[in-house]
Coordinates of C-alpha atoms in Angstrom, one line a residue:
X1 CA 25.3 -24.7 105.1
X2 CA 28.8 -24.3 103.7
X3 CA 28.7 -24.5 99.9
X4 CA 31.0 -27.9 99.5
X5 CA 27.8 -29.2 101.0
X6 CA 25.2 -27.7 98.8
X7 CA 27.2 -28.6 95.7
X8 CA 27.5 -32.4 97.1
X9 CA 23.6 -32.0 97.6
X10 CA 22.9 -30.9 94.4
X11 CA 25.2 -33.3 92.5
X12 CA 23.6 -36.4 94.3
X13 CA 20.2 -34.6 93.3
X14 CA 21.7 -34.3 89.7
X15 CA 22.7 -37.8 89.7
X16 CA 19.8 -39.5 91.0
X17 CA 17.7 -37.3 88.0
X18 CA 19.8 -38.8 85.5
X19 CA 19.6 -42.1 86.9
X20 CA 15.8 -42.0 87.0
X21 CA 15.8 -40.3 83.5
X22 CA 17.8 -43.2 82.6
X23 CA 15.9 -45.9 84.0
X24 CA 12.2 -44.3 82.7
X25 CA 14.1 -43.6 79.1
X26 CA 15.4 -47.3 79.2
X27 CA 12.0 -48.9 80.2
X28 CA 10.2 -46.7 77.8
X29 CA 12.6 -48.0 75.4
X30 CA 11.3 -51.9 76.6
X31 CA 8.0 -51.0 76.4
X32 CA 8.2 -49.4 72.8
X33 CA 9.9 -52.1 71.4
X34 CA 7.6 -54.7 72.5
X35 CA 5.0 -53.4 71.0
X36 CA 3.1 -55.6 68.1
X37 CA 3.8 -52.4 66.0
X38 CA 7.4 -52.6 66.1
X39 CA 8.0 -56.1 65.7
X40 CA 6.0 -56.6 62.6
X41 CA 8.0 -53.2 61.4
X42 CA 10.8 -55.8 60.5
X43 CA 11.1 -57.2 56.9
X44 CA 12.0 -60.8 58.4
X45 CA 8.2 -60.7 60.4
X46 CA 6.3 -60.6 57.3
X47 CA 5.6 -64.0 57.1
X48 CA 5.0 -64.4 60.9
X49 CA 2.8 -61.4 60.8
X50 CA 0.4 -62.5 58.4
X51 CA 0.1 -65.6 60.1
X52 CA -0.3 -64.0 63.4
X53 CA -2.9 -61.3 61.9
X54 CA -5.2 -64.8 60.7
X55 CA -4.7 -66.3 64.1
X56 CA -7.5 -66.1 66.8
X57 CA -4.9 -64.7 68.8
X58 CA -5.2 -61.4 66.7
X59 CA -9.0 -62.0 66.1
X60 CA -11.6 -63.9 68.1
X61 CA -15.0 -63.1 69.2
X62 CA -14.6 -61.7 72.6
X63 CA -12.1 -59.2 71.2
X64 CA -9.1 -59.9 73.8
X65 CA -6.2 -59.7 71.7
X66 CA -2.8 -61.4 72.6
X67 CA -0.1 -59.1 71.4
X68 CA 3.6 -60.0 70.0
X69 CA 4.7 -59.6 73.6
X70 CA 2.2 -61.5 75.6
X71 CA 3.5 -64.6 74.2
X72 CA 7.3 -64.0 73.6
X73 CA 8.2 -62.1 76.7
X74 CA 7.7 -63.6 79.9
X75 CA 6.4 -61.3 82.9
X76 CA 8.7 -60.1 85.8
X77 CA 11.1 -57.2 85.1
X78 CA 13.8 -59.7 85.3
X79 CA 12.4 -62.4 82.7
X80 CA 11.5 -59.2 80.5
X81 CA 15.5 -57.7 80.6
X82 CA 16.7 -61.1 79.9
X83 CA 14.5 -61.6 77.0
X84 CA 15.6 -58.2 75.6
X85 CA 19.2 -59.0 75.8
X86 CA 18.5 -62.3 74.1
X87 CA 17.1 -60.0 71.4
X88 CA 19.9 -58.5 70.2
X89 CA 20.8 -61.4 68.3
X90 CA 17.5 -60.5 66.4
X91 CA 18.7 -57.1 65.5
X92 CA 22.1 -58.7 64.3
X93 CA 19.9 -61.2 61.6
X94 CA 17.6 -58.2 60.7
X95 CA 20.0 -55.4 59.9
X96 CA 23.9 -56.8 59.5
X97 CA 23.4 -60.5 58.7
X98 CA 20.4 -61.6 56.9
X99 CA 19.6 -65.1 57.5
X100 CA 15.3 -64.9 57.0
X101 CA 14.7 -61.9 55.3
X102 CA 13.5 -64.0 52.6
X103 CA 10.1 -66.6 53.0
X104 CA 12.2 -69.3 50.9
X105 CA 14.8 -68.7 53.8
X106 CA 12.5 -68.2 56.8
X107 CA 10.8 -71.8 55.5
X108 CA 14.3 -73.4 55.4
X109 CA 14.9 -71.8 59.4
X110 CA 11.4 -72.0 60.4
X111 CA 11.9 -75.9 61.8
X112 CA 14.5 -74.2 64.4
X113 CA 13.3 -71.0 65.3
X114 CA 10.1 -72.6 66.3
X115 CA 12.2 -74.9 68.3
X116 CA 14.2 -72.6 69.7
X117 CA 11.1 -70.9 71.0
X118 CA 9.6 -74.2 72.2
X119 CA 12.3 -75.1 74.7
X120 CA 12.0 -71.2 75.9
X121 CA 8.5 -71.7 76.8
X122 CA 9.3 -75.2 78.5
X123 CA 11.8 -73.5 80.5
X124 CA 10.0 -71.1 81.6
X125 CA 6.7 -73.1 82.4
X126 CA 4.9 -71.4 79.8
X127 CA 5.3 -68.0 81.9
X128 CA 3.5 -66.1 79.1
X129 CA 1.1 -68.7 78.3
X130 CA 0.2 -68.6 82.0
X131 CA -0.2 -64.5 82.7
X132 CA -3.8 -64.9 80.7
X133 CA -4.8 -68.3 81.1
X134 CA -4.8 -69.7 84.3
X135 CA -5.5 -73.3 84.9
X136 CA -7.3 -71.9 88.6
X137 CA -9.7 -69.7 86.8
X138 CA -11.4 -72.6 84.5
X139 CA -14.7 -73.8 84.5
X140 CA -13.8 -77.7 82.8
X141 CA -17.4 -77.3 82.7
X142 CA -18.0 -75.1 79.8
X143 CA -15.3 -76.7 77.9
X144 CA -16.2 -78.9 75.0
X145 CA -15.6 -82.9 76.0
X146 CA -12.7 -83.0 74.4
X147 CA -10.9 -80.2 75.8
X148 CA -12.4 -80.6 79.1
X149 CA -10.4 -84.2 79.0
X150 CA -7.1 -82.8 78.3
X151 CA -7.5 -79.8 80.3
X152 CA -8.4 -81.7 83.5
X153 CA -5.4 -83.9 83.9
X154 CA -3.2 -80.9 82.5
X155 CA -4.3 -78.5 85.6
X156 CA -4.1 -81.1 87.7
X157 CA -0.1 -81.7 86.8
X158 CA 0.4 -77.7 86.4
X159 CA 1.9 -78.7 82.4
X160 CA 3.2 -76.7 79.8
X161 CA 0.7 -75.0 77.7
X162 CA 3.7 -75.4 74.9
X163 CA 3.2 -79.0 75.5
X164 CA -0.2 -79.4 73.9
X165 CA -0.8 -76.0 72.2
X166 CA 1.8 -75.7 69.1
X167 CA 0.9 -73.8 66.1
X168 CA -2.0 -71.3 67.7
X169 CA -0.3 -67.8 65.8
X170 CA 1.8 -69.3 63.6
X171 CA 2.2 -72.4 61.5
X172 CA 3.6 -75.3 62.8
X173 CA 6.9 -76.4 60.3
X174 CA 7.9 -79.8 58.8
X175 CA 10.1 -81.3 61.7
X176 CA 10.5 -84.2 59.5
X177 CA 13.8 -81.9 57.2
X178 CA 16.3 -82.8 60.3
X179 CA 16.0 -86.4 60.6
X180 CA 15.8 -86.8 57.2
X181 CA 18.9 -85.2 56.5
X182 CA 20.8 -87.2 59.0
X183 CA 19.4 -90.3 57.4
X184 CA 20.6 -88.8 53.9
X185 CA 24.4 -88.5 55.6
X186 CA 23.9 -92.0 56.8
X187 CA 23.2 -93.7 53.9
X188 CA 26.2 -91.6 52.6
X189 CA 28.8 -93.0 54.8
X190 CA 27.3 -95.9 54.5
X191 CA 27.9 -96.7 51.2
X192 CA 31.1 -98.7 51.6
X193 CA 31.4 -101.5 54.1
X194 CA 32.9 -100.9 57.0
X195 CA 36.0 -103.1 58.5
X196 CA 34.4 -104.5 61.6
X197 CA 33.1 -107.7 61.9
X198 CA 30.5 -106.7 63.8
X199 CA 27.8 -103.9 61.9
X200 CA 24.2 -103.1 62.4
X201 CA 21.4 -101.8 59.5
X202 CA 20.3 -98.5 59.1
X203 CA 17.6 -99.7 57.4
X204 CA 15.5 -102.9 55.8
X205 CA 17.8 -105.0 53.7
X206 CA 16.7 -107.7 51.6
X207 CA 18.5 -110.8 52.5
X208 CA 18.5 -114.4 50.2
X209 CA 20.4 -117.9 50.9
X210 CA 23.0 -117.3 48.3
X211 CA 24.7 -114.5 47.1
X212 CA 22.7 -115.3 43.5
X213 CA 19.9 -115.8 44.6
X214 CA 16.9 -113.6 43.8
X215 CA 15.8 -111.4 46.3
X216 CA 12.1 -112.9 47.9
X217 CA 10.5 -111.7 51.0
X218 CA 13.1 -112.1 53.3
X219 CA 14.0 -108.8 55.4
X220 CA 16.6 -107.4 57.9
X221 CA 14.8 -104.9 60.2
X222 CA 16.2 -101.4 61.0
X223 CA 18.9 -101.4 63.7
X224 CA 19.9 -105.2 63.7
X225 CA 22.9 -106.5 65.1
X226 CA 25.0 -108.6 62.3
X227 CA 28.3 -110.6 61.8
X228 CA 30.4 -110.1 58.7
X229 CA 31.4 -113.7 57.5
X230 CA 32.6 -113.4 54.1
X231 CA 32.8 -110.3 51.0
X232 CA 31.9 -111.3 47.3
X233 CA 31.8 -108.1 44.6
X234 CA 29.0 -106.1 46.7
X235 CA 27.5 -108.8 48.1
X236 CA 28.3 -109.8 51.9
X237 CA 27.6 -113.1 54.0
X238 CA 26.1 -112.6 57.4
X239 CA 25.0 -114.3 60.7
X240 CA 22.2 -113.1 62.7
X241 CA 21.7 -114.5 66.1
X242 CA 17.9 -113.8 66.8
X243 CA 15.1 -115.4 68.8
X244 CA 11.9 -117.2 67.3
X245 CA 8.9 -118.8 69.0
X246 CA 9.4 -122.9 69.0
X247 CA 5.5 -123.1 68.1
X248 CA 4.8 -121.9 64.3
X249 CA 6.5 -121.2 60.9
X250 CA 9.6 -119.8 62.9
X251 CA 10.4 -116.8 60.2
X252 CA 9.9 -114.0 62.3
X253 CA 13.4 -113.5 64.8
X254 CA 12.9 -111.0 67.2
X255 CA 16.1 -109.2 69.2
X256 CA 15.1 -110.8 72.7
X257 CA 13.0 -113.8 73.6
X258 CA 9.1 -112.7 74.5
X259 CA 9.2 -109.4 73.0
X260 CA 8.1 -108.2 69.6
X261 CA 11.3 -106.0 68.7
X262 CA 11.7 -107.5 64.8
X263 CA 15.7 -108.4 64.2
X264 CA 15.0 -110.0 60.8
X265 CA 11.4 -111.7 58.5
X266 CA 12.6 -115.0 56.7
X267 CA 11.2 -116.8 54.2
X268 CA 11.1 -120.6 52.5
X269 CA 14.8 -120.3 51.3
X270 CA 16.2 -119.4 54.3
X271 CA 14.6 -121.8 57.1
X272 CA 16.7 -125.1 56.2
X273 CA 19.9 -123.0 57.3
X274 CA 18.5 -122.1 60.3
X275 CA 20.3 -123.8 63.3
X276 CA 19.3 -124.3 67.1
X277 CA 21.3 -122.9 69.5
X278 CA 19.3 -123.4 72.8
X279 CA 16.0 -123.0 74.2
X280 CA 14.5 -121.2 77.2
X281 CA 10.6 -120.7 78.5
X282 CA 9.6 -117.0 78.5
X283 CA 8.3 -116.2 82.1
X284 CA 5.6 -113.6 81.4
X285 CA 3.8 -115.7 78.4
X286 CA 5.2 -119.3 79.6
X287 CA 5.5 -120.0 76.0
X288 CA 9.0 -121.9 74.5
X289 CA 11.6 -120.3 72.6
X290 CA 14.3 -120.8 70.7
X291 CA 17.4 -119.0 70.1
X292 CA 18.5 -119.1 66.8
X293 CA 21.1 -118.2 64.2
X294 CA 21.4 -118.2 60.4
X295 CA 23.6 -117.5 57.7
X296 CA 22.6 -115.0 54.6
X297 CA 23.7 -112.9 52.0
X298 CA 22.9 -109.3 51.7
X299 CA 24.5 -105.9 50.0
X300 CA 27.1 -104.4 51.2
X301 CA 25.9 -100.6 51.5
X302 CA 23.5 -100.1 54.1
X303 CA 25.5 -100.7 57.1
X304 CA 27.0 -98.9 60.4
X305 CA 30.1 -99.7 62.5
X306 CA 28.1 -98.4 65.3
X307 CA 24.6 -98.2 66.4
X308 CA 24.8 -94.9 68.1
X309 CA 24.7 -92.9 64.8
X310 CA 21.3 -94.9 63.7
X311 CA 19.8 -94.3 68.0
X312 CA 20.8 -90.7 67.2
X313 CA 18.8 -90.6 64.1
X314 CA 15.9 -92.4 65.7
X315 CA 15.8 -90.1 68.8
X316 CA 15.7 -86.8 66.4
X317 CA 12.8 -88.4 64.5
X318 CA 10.9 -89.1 68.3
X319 CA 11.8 -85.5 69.6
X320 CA 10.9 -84.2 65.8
X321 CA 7.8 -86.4 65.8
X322 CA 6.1 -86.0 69.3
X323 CA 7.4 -82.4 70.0
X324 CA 5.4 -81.1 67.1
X325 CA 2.1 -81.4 69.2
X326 CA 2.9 -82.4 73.1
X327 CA 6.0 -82.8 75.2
X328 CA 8.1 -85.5 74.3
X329 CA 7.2 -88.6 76.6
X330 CA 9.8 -90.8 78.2
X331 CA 11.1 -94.0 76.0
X332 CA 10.1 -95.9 79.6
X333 CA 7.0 -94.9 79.4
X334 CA 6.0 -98.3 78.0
X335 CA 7.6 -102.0 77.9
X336 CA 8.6 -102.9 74.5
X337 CA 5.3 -104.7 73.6
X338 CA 3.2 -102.1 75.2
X339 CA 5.1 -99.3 72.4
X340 CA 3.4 -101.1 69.2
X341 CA 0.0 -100.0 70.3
X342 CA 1.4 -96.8 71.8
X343 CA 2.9 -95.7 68.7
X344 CA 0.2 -97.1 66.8
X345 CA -1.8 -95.3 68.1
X346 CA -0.4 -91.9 67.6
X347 CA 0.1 -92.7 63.6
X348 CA -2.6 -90.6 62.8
X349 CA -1.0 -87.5 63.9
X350 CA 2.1 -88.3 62.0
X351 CA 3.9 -89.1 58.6
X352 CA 6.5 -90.9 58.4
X353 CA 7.6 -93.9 56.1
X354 CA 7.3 -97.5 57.0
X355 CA 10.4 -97.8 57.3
X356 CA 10.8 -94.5 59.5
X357 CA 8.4 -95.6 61.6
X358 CA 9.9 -99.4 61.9
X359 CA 13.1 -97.7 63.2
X360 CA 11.3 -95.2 65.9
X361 CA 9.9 -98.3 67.1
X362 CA 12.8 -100.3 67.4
X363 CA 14.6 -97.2 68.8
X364 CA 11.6 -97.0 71.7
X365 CA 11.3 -101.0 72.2
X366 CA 14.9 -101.0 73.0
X367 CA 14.7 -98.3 75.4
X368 CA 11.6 -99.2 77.0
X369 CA 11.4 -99.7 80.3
X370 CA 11.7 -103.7 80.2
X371 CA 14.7 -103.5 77.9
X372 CA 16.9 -101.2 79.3
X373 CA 19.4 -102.6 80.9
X374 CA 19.8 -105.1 78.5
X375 CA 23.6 -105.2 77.4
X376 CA 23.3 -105.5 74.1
X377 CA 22.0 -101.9 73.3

């Protein structure tokens, strides 16, 4: 063998050494950092880690512990590189750009970073969730009744442990800061009137018959429709166009005929300057109704040019609201009558205002699936 060729041998030889020196240094590397160890070394995990270390993730009576990685790095060699690469943004906030190395600031973040893990578990079909708990090895019957009636359905669908199973190592945060804070900027630029004729409410609005009157009980709902008429000081006239059952007291106008979405609540004062504009028979209920208008006086402030910014306030509050314990369901799920007892129904699992909640459910009657294609969204 002529010694060109042994050299060649032995620098391939050399080379595939250093490449497999490389690659075992390099996974060794993986492996090290994903150890529980090393990720609660960090300052900014001190709050996660002692909520993690309480959790029966850490500590449970069959002593099966679910490390840092078993839950934030999904399986496959692939999935795993791709999760460390993602990563080094971590080692950018810990060591050159603090932005949690405080608890006041980790609160302040804690609404997004649990988000931002959220959606990485939905996208991944709760990969990490699913390399320990498989939905084929589970005996429904030796779950409690409760969990066995969740659990069922769930298999059967294959769903996203994230869906269902928030806050099991750490504590779940307020979701309630982001909407809020939109609603803050909103009442902000809403403090002047705008220029158009045409504005809707962010909120509930007294309204009287005259622009001195007193305010009573009279109300504009959340995300109503309006005409400007006439400006006085901070006062402004308005017409809503509504509908109203012809059987009854006729205060309560609701934004289409048969369904309960709420435009505006009169009261005595205002029903003489109600005025008829035409009548039609609701085919689901066969009941008569009348569409109506009517002519009032409200502030000024409280008003948008648009009702996008108010829908996009509305839909953070729904993704904010829901997301905090299951996935966030469909605004078609229900017609807009079938979303009172649907949401009603969940208002024990959530705090919001009554006027918060007013608005989410004119934002979901107006997107259910009966209304949707109704023009005047």
């Amino acid at each position: 063998m002529s010694l060109i060729r042994k050299k060649s041998l032995w620098l391939v030889a050399a080379g595939a050494l250093a490449m497999l020196v490389v690659i075992w240094g390099g996974w060794q590397g993986v492996h090290q950092t994903s150890s529980t160890e090393f990720c609660l070394s960090c300052h900014t995990m001190s709050t996660v880690g002692q909520e993690y270390e309480q959790s029966i993730h850490f500590k449970n009576a069959s002593g099966v512990r679910a490390e840092c990685k078993d839950c934030h790095i999904p399986p496959g060699i692939i999935p795993t590189l791709v999760r460390k690469t993602e990563a080094l943004n971590d080692i950018y906030h810990e060591f050159i750009s603090p932005s949690i190395d405080t608890p006041e600031k980790f609160q302040s973040k804690r609404a997004e970073l649990a988000q931002r893990e959220w959606t990485r578990m939905t996208e991944n079909r709760s990969a990490a969730c699913k390399s320990c708990h498989s939905y084929g090895a589970m005996d429904h019957t030796k779950q409690s009744s409760n969990a066995a009636m969740q659990m069922t359905p769930a298999a059967l669908k294959d769903s996203n442990c994230i869906d269902c199973h928030k806050g099991i190592a750490h504590h779940k945060p307020n979701m309630s800061n982001g909407f809020r804070v939109q609603y803050e900027k909103l009442q902000r630029q809403s403090a002047s009137l705008p220029d158009e004729s045409t504005l809707y409410t962010l909120g509930e609005k007294a309204i009287t018959a005259t622009a001195s009157s007193p305010a009573g009980k009279a109300l504009l709902m959340p995300a109503t429709q309006v005409t400007v008429l006439k400006k006085l000081d901070d006062q402004v006239e308005i017409q809503i166009v509504g509908w109203r059952e012809s059987v009854g007291r006729g205060r309560v106008i609701t934004q289409y005929p048969g369904k309960r979405v709420f435009a505006a609540v009169l009261d005595p004062s205002l029903l003489p300057a109600v005025k008829i504009l035409k009548t039609q028979i609701d085919p689901d209920s066969h009941q008569e109704w009348q569409q109506i208008s009517v002519v009032a006086w409200t502030s000024s402030e409280g008003f948008s040019a648009s009702i996008e910014p108010v829908w996009q306030y509305a839909d953070q509050m729904f993704q904010s609201t829901c997301s905090a314990c299951h996935s966030v369901p469909p605004t078609t799920r229900f017609n807009a009558n079938g979303w009172i007892a649907g949401l009603k129904a969940m208002s024990a699992y959530y705090r919001l205002t009554s006027q918060e909640e007013r608005t989410l459910l004119k934002y979901l009657q107006t997107h259910a699936n009966d209304t949707t294609d109704n023009p005047t969204h």
